[in-house]
Short mmCIF file of C-alpha atoms and ligand atoms in Angstrom, two decimals:
data_model
loop_
_atom_site.label_atom_id
_atom_site.label_comp_id
_atom_site.label_asym_id
_atom_site.label_seq_id
_atom_site.Cartn_x
_atom_site.Cartn_y
_atom_site.Cartn_z
CA MET A 1166 0.48 -22.40 -0.28
CA THR A 1167 2.66 -19.57 -1.55
CA THR A 1168 4.67 -17.65 1.00
CA TRP A 1169 5.02 -14.04 -0.04
CA ALA A 1170 7.93 -11.75 0.79
CA GLY A 1171 6.64 -8.66 2.61
CA GLY A 1172 7.68 -7.68 6.15
CA ILE A 1173 9.00 -4.23 5.32
CA ILE A 1174 7.63 -1.67 2.93
CA LEU A 1175 9.85 -1.00 -0.09
CA SER A 1176 10.48 2.36 -1.72
CA SER A 1177 8.87 3.18 -5.07
CA GLU A 1178 12.35 3.63 -6.54
CA PHE A 1179 13.28 0.06 -5.56
CA VAL A 1180 10.13 -1.55 -6.98
CA LEU A 1181 10.47 0.46 -10.18
CA SER A 1182 14.16 -0.43 -10.56
CA LYS A 1183 13.06 -4.07 -10.72
CA TYR A 1184 9.87 -3.89 -12.77
CA GLY A 1185 9.43 -0.31 -14.03
CA ASP A 1186 10.65 -1.03 -17.58
CA SER A 1187 7.34 -2.75 -18.29
CA LEU A 1188 5.64 0.66 -18.04
CA ALA A 1189 7.26 1.89 -21.27
CA ASN A 1190 4.69 3.00 -23.87
CA LYS A 1191 1.76 2.29 -21.54
CA THR A 1192 -1.30 4.43 -20.89
CA ILE A 1193 -1.86 4.94 -17.17
CA LEU A 1194 -4.85 6.58 -15.49
CA ILE A 1195 -4.48 7.66 -11.84
CA THR A 1196 -7.22 9.22 -9.68
CA GLY A 1197 -6.73 11.52 -6.69
CA VAL A 1198 -3.70 13.43 -7.94
CA ALA A 1199 -2.42 16.37 -5.91
CA ASN A 1200 1.00 17.63 -4.90
CA ASP A 1201 0.67 16.25 -1.37
CA SER A 1202 -1.18 13.02 -2.20
CA ILE A 1203 0.00 9.43 -2.64
CA ALA A 1204 -1.39 9.51 -6.20
CA GLY A 1205 0.75 12.60 -6.93
CA GLU A 1206 3.88 10.75 -5.81
CA LEU A 1207 2.84 7.71 -7.84
CA ALA A 1208 2.36 9.82 -10.97
CA VAL A 1209 5.82 11.37 -10.66
CA GLN A 1210 7.52 8.05 -9.89
CA ILE A 1211 6.03 6.08 -12.79
CA SER A 1212 6.53 8.90 -15.29
CA ALA A 1213 10.30 8.35 -15.17
CA TYR A 1214 9.73 4.95 -16.83
CA LYS A 1215 8.55 6.29 -20.22
CA PRO A 1216 4.81 5.63 -20.28
CA SER A 1217 3.29 7.06 -23.46
CA LEU A 1218 0.35 8.78 -21.74
CA VAL A 1219 -0.41 9.55 -18.10
CA ILE A 1220 -3.97 10.66 -17.38
CA LEU A 1221 -4.29 12.44 -14.05
CA THR A 1222 -7.68 13.03 -12.48
CA ALA A 1223 -8.69 15.58 -9.87
CA ARG A 1224 -11.61 17.85 -9.15
CA SER A 1225 -9.59 20.87 -10.21
CA GLU A 1226 -6.68 21.28 -12.60
CA ALA A 1227 -4.87 23.54 -10.13
CA ARG A 1228 -4.34 20.47 -7.85
CA VAL A 1229 -2.58 18.62 -10.66
CA GLU A 1230 -0.40 21.43 -12.05
CA PRO A 1231 2.52 21.08 -9.56
CA VAL A 1232 2.57 17.33 -10.24
CA VAL A 1233 2.72 17.92 -13.99
CA ALA A 1234 5.66 20.29 -13.45
CA LYS A 1235 7.52 17.59 -11.49
CA ILE A 1236 6.77 14.97 -14.15
CA LYS A 1237 8.02 17.24 -16.93
CA SER A 1238 11.23 17.96 -15.05
CA LYS A 1239 11.91 14.21 -14.78
CA ASN A 1240 10.73 13.23 -18.23
CA PRO A 1241 9.79 16.04 -20.66
CA ASP A 1242 8.70 13.50 -23.30
CA VAL A 1243 5.83 11.91 -21.42
CA SER A 1244 2.35 13.05 -22.48
CA VAL A 1245 0.28 14.15 -19.53
CA ARG A 1246 -3.44 14.80 -19.63
CA PHE A 1247 -5.69 16.26 -16.98
CA LEU A 1248 -9.13 14.69 -16.57
CA LYS A 1249 -11.64 16.52 -14.41
CA LEU A 1250 -13.48 14.05 -12.21
CA ASP A 1251 -15.65 14.43 -9.15
CA LEU A 1252 -16.22 11.05 -7.56
CA SER A 1253 -19.05 12.33 -5.42
CA ASP A 1254 -21.34 12.45 -8.45
CA LEU A 1255 -21.99 9.37 -10.62
CA LYS A 1256 -23.13 11.65 -13.44
CA ASP A 1257 -19.67 13.23 -13.44
CA VAL A 1258 -18.02 9.79 -13.49
CA ARG A 1259 -19.98 8.93 -16.65
CA ARG A 1260 -19.16 12.33 -18.17
CA ALA A 1261 -15.43 11.93 -17.44
CA VAL A 1262 -15.31 8.52 -19.11
CA LYS A 1263 -16.96 10.04 -22.21
CA ASP A 1264 -14.14 12.61 -22.26
CA LEU A 1265 -11.76 9.68 -22.84
CA SER A 1266 -13.49 8.57 -26.04
CA ASP A 1267 -10.30 9.24 -28.04
CA VAL A 1268 -8.19 6.99 -25.75
CA PRO A 1269 -8.34 3.48 -27.23
CA LYS A 1270 -6.79 1.55 -24.33
CA ILE A 1271 -5.82 1.93 -20.70
CA ASP A 1272 -3.03 -0.37 -19.49
CA HIS A 1273 -3.19 0.58 -15.82
CA PHE A 1274 -6.11 2.07 -13.93
CA VAL A 1275 -5.09 3.09 -10.42
CA ALA A 1276 -7.93 4.33 -8.20
CA VAL A 1277 -6.26 6.22 -5.38
CA ALA A 1278 -8.60 9.14 -4.66
CA GLY A 1279 -10.32 9.03 -1.33
CA VAL A 1280 -11.52 10.88 1.70
CA MET A 1281 -11.23 9.99 5.40
CA VAL A 1282 -13.51 10.77 8.37
CA PRO A 1283 -15.24 13.88 6.99
CA PRO A 1284 -18.32 15.26 8.75
CA PHE A 1285 -21.46 13.47 7.55
CA ALA A 1286 -22.31 14.44 3.99
CA LYS A 1287 -24.05 12.83 1.07
CA THR A 1288 -22.94 12.49 -2.52
CA ALA A 1289 -25.03 13.91 -5.37
CA ASP A 1290 -26.60 10.44 -5.49
CA GLY A 1291 -27.62 10.49 -1.83
CA LEU A 1292 -24.95 8.16 -0.43
CA GLU A 1293 -22.77 8.64 2.65
CA SER A 1294 -19.74 10.37 1.15
CA GLN A 1295 -16.97 7.92 2.05
CA PHE A 1296 -18.92 4.95 0.65
CA GLY A 1297 -19.79 6.96 -2.47
CA VAL A 1298 -16.36 8.49 -3.16
CA ASN A 1299 -14.00 5.78 -1.93
CA TYR A 1300 -15.95 2.83 -3.24
CA LEU A 1301 -19.07 3.18 -5.39
CA ALA A 1302 -17.61 5.67 -7.88
CA ASN A 1303 -14.81 3.15 -8.50
CA PHE A 1304 -17.31 0.36 -9.14
CA LEU A 1305 -18.86 2.51 -11.88
CA LEU A 1306 -15.49 3.72 -13.19
CA VAL A 1307 -14.22 0.16 -13.55
CA LYS A 1308 -17.43 -0.87 -15.30
CA GLU A 1309 -17.16 2.04 -17.74
CA LEU A 1310 -13.40 1.70 -18.33
CA LEU A 1311 -13.30 -2.09 -18.65
CA PRO A 1312 -13.55 -2.11 -22.48
CA LYS A 1313 -10.43 0.10 -22.64
CA ILE A 1314 -8.60 -2.02 -20.06
CA ARG A 1315 -9.53 -5.17 -21.99
CA ALA A 1316 -8.21 -3.50 -25.15
CA ALA A 1317 -4.81 -3.22 -23.41
CA GLY A 1318 -4.77 -7.02 -23.01
CA PRO A 1319 -3.27 -9.33 -20.40
CA LYS A 1320 -1.00 -7.81 -17.74
CA SER A 1321 -3.05 -4.64 -17.72
CA SER A 1322 -4.15 -3.75 -14.21
CA ILE A 1323 -6.98 -2.46 -12.07
CA VAL A 1324 -5.61 -1.26 -8.75
CA ILE A 1325 -7.96 -0.12 -6.02
CA CYS A 1326 -6.39 1.75 -3.11
CA SER A 1327 -7.72 0.53 0.23
CA SER A 1328 -6.38 0.76 3.79
CA SER A 1329 -5.47 -1.09 6.95
CA ALA A 1330 -8.94 0.11 8.02
CA VAL A 1331 -10.21 -3.10 6.37
CA ARG A 1332 -9.33 -4.85 9.59
CA ARG A 1333 -12.21 -3.24 11.44
CA GLY A 1334 -14.37 -2.29 8.48
CA GLN A 1335 -17.65 -3.91 7.56
CA VAL A 1336 -20.33 -3.14 5.04
CA HIS A 1337 -23.58 -2.42 6.87
CA PHE A 1338 -25.83 -3.90 4.23
CA ASP A 1339 -28.93 -3.05 6.25
CA ASP A 1340 -27.95 0.63 6.69
CA ILE A 1341 -25.17 1.87 4.40
CA ASN A 1342 -26.14 5.48 5.13
CA TYR A 1343 -26.08 5.36 8.95
CA SER A 1344 -29.80 6.17 9.18
CA ASP A 1345 -29.28 9.25 7.05
CA GLY A 1346 -26.45 10.41 9.31
CA GLU A 1347 -28.17 9.92 12.66
CA THR A 1348 -25.88 7.04 13.67
CA TYR A 1349 -22.86 8.27 11.66
CA ASP A 1350 -19.46 7.27 13.03
CA PRO A 1351 -16.81 8.74 10.68
CA LEU A 1352 -14.17 6.10 11.36
CA ASP A 1353 -16.63 3.23 11.07
CA ALA A 1354 -17.79 4.67 7.74
CA TYR A 1355 -14.16 4.92 6.55
CA GLY A 1356 -13.80 1.24 7.50
CA GLN A 1357 -17.01 0.41 5.64
CA SER A 1358 -15.78 2.11 2.46
CA ASN A 1359 -12.47 0.26 2.63
CA ALA A 1360 -14.10 -3.10 3.32
CA ALA A 1361 -16.19 -2.44 0.20
CA ARG A 1362 -13.10 -1.54 -1.87
CA THR A 1363 -11.32 -4.75 -0.88
CA ILE A 1364 -14.36 -7.02 -1.31
CA PHE A 1365 -14.86 -5.48 -4.77
CA ALA A 1366 -11.25 -6.26 -5.77
CA LEU A 1367 -11.51 -9.84 -4.50
CA PHE A 1368 -14.62 -10.53 -6.57
CA LEU A 1369 -13.48 -8.57 -9.62
CA GLY A 1370 -10.10 -10.36 -9.56
CA GLU A 1371 -11.86 -13.67 -9.60
CA LYS A 1372 -14.20 -12.62 -12.41
CA LEU A 1373 -11.32 -11.34 -14.59
CA LYS A 1374 -8.86 -14.13 -13.80
CA GLY A 1375 -9.29 -15.87 -17.16
CA GLU A 1376 -8.46 -12.65 -19.02
CA GLY A 1377 -5.10 -12.12 -17.28
CA ILE A 1378 -6.06 -8.64 -16.06
CA ARG A 1379 -4.33 -7.94 -12.76
CA VAL A 1380 -6.67 -6.81 -9.99
CA PHE A 1381 -5.53 -5.89 -6.49
CA SER A 1382 -6.59 -3.75 -3.56
CA VAL A 1383 -3.74 -2.06 -1.73
CA ASP A 1384 -2.99 -0.84 1.76
CA PRO A 1385 -0.49 1.96 1.05
CA GLY A 1386 0.55 2.19 4.71
CA ALA A 1387 0.37 5.37 6.79
CA VAL A 1388 1.58 8.57 5.12
CA GLN A 1389 1.15 12.25 6.06
CA THR A 1390 -0.89 13.67 3.20
CA GLY A 1391 -4.00 15.74 2.60
CA LEU A 1392 -5.99 12.78 3.95
CA GLN A 1393 -5.62 13.96 7.53
CA ARG A 1394 -7.45 17.25 6.81
CA HIS A 1395 -10.58 16.11 8.69
CA PHE A 1396 -8.72 14.88 11.77
CA GLY A 1397 -10.10 17.07 14.55
CA GLY A 1398 -8.62 17.43 18.04
CA GLU A 1399 -10.88 14.75 19.50
CA PHE A 1400 -9.96 12.25 16.80
CA LEU A 1401 -6.23 12.94 17.19
CA ALA A 1402 -6.52 12.51 20.96
CA GLN A 1403 -8.21 9.12 20.38
CA ILE A 1404 -5.35 8.08 18.10
CA GLN A 1405 -2.75 9.20 20.66
CA VAL A 1406 -4.43 7.06 23.32
CA LEU A 1407 -4.40 4.07 20.97
CA ARG A 1408 -0.74 4.64 20.04
CA LYS A 1409 0.30 4.84 23.71
CA SER A 1410 -1.81 1.88 24.79
CA THR A 1411 0.00 -1.38 25.52
CA GLU A 1412 -3.15 -3.22 24.42
CA PRO A 1413 -3.11 -4.12 20.71
CA LEU A 1414 -5.98 -3.13 18.44
CA ARG A 1415 -8.37 -5.96 17.60
CA ASP A 1416 -9.86 -6.68 14.20
CA LEU A 1417 -13.51 -7.63 13.65
CA ASP A 1418 -12.66 -11.25 14.43
CA GLY A 1419 -10.87 -10.26 17.66
CA ARG A 1420 -7.34 -10.82 16.33
CA PRO A 1421 -4.67 -8.39 17.58
CA TYR A 1422 -2.83 -6.02 15.26
CA ASN A 1423 -0.71 -2.90 15.56
CA MET A 1424 -1.40 0.58 14.29
CA PRO A 1425 0.85 1.26 11.27
CA ASN A 1426 3.82 3.61 11.61
CA PHE A 1427 4.16 6.55 9.24
CA THR A 1428 6.44 6.23 6.21
CA GLY A 1429 7.35 8.63 3.40
CA THR A 1430 5.29 9.09 0.23
CA SER A 1431 7.72 6.98 -1.82
CA GLU A 1432 6.88 4.02 0.43
CA GLY A 1433 3.19 5.00 0.28
CA ALA A 1434 3.11 4.69 -3.52
CA SER A 1435 5.27 1.55 -3.71
CA THR A 1436 2.64 -1.11 -3.03
CA LEU A 1437 0.42 0.46 -5.71
CA ILE A 1438 3.34 0.00 -8.12
CA THR A 1439 3.76 -3.59 -6.95
CA ALA A 1440 0.09 -4.13 -7.79
CA MET A 1441 0.55 -2.64 -11.26
CA VAL A 1442 3.68 -4.47 -12.41
CA ASP A 1443 5.28 -7.00 -10.04
CA PRO A 1444 5.11 -10.28 -12.01
CA THR A 1445 5.77 -12.43 -8.94
CA ILE A 1446 2.30 -11.81 -7.48
CA GLU A 1447 0.32 -12.41 -10.68
CA GLU A 1448 -1.31 -15.62 -9.46
CA ALA A 1449 -2.87 -13.86 -6.44
CA HIS A 1450 -5.81 -12.46 -8.47
CA GLY A 1451 -7.87 -10.00 -6.46
CA ALA A 1452 -5.59 -10.08 -3.42
CA PHE A 1453 -5.25 -7.39 -0.78
CA LEU A 1454 -1.64 -6.18 -0.73
CA HIS A 1455 0.21 -4.86 2.29
CA GLN A 1456 3.91 -3.97 2.26
CA ASN A 1457 4.34 -5.04 -1.37
CA ALA A 1458 2.89 -8.51 -0.91
CA PRO A 1459 -0.47 -10.30 -0.67
CA ALA A 1460 -1.72 -10.29 2.92
CA GLU A 1461 -4.80 -12.48 3.19
CA ASP A 1462 -4.15 -12.79 6.92
CA HIS A 1463 -5.19 -9.12 7.24
CA LEU A 1464 -8.67 -9.92 5.97
CA THR A 1465 -11.53 -10.72 8.32
CA SER A 1466 -14.28 -13.31 7.99
CA HIS A 1467 -16.64 -10.48 6.94
CA ILE A 1468 -14.42 -9.62 3.97
CA LEU A 1469 -13.69 -13.22 3.00
CA ASN A 1470 -17.38 -14.18 3.17
CA ARG A 1471 -18.42 -14.82 -0.43
CA ASP A 1472 -22.07 -14.09 0.33
CA ASN A 1473 -20.93 -10.54 1.12
CA TRP A 1474 -19.12 -10.36 -2.24
CA THR A 1475 -22.37 -11.14 -4.06
CA LYS A 1476 -24.44 -8.87 -1.81
CA LEU A 1477 -22.09 -5.94 -2.40
CA TRP A 1478 -22.00 -6.47 -6.17
CA GLU A 1479 -25.80 -6.61 -6.38
CA LEU A 1480 -26.20 -3.57 -4.10
CA SER A 1481 -23.69 -1.63 -6.21
CA GLU A 1482 -25.53 -2.49 -9.44
CA LYS A 1483 -28.71 -1.22 -7.83
CA LEU A 1484 -27.02 1.98 -6.69
CA ILE A 1485 -25.51 2.78 -10.10
CA GLY A 1486 -28.81 1.83 -11.72
CA GLU A 1487 -27.44 -0.70 -14.21
CA PRO A 1488 -26.03 -4.23 -14.29
CA PHE A 1489 -22.29 -4.86 -14.37
CA THR A 1490 -22.01 -8.30 -15.91
CA ILE A 1491 -18.64 -9.95 -16.48
N1 LIG B 1423 -2.38 8.58 3.79
C1 LIG B 1423 -2.56 7.48 4.47
O1 LIG B 1423 -2.03 7.30 5.57
C2 LIG B 1423 -3.45 6.39 3.93
C3 LIG B 1423 -3.52 5.19 4.65
C4 LIG B 1423 -4.34 4.18 4.16
C5 LIG B 1423 -5.06 4.39 2.98
N2 LIG B 1423 -4.97 5.59 2.34
C6 LIG B 1423 -5.76 5.76 1.11
O2 LIG B 1423 -4.93 6.33 0.13
C7 LIG B 1423 -5.69 7.09 -0.79
C8 LIG B 1423 -4.99 8.37 -1.09
O3 LIG B 1423 -4.98 9.14 0.05
P1 LIG B 1423 -3.89 10.24 0.33
O4 LIG B 1423 -3.26 9.86 1.60
O5 LIG B 1423 -3.05 10.51 -0.84
O6 LIG B 1423 -4.86 11.47 0.65
P2 LIG B 1423 -5.01 12.89 -0.03
O7 LIG B 1423 -3.70 13.58 -0.07
O8 LIG B 1423 -6.14 13.55 0.67
O9 LIG B 1423 -5.43 12.53 -1.50
C9 LIG B 1423 -6.71 12.11 -1.81
C10 LIG B 1423 -7.08 12.65 -3.15
O10 LIG B 1423 -8.44 12.25 -3.42
C11 LIG B 1423 -9.10 13.36 -3.96
N3 LIG B 1423 -10.54 13.37 -3.71
C12 LIG B 1423 -11.18 13.45 -2.55
N4 LIG B 1423 -12.51 13.51 -2.75
C13 LIG B 1423 -12.69 13.46 -4.09
C14 LIG B 1423 -13.83 13.51 -4.93
N5 LIG B 1423 -15.08 13.65 -4.46
N6 LIG B 1423 -13.66 13.43 -6.27
C15 LIG B 1423 -12.42 13.34 -6.79
N7 LIG B 1423 -11.29 13.30 -6.05
C16 LIG B 1423 -11.43 13.37 -4.71
C17 LIG B 1423 -8.48 14.58 -3.27
O11 LIG B 1423 -8.73 15.72 -4.04
P3 LIG B 1423 -8.84 17.18 -3.38
O12 LIG B 1423 -7.44 17.57 -3.15
O13 LIG B 1423 -9.57 17.98 -4.40
O14 LIG B 1423 -9.64 17.02 -2.12
C18 LIG B 1423 -7.02 14.18 -3.23
O15 LIG B 1423 -6.35 14.55 -4.39
C19 LIG B 1423 -7.08 7.24 -0.17
O16 LIG B 1423 -7.97 6.46 -0.90
C20 LIG B 1423 -6.92 6.73 1.25
O17 LIG B 1423 -8.08 6.09 1.72
C21 LIG B 1423 -4.18 6.58 2.78
#
């Protein structure tokens, strides 16, 4: 059994100083880019390492503009392209991929966009919004982008942002939509979407192992970003109680764990960079990364249950209305 490093979270600058040179001349697509988001920090950090093209997605170009300005001030030579993409509409995902028809290959696809504990809402396709935006849109995006990622060859990567919420998250196969909102619990639904993201990466990593495409899901740690915009007073009070409690949190299997402490955005982006380029973790296809290292011990029996991998894949194919065969 391999023992991985981990233990503290590294800065993006540190990870890039070791492995960033491999990003030269690469095409990198990042979702969820905004000035105050983890993806925005990631885009600025990696752009210093001379990628040939960085494609930044957001729902509106205005969200990306300050990030582009920062990138250009670090590296005026890098080509940056805005791609409009609304993950709450599968039609828009398909449209956005068509807009990339002139891009022959994508070396790194990093799916960072996400939403946390919003009031109940449904996507254009009728799904609870966190499941739809955080997970299902990425299933379709990966399916549609795979030919371009394959064209980039071995050592290309598919990185799916996830969260420590996987510890309590489970996919409610019998009721993904919380009885059309009637039984909606925002935090449980955030956990569900992250369990789905991590199960997807585990199965995808296994399916793509023979092709040498790196696949990981990533817990970026806790960072103050736009993600906290839906935290209401009641939710924050709940968190305060948990933080002050001497009782540890318990995962779905009853194992104790601690709530993560906040770090800066550089630390928040660093494990995503590890997933993209750290050669020392290559053999851990599909793994969930925490603090720059694989962390299988963070995964519950629900997530490691292979029947759930198959169930989720089949459900996702049904929801996007087409097979995704690898
Ligand atoms: N921050 C943390 O502590 C933390 C911890 C664990 C995991 N994560 C994960 O990290 C990822 C990034 O979060 P963050 O902290 O950087 O949050 P953030 O600042 O809110 O960034 C999320 C990004 O996703 C975009 N987004 C939301 N809904 C979208 C949609 N329907 N279509 C397209 N884009 C959409 C947002 O765009 P708009 O600006 O237009 O809304 C925003 O740019 C998330 O997936 C989150 O689950 C974060």
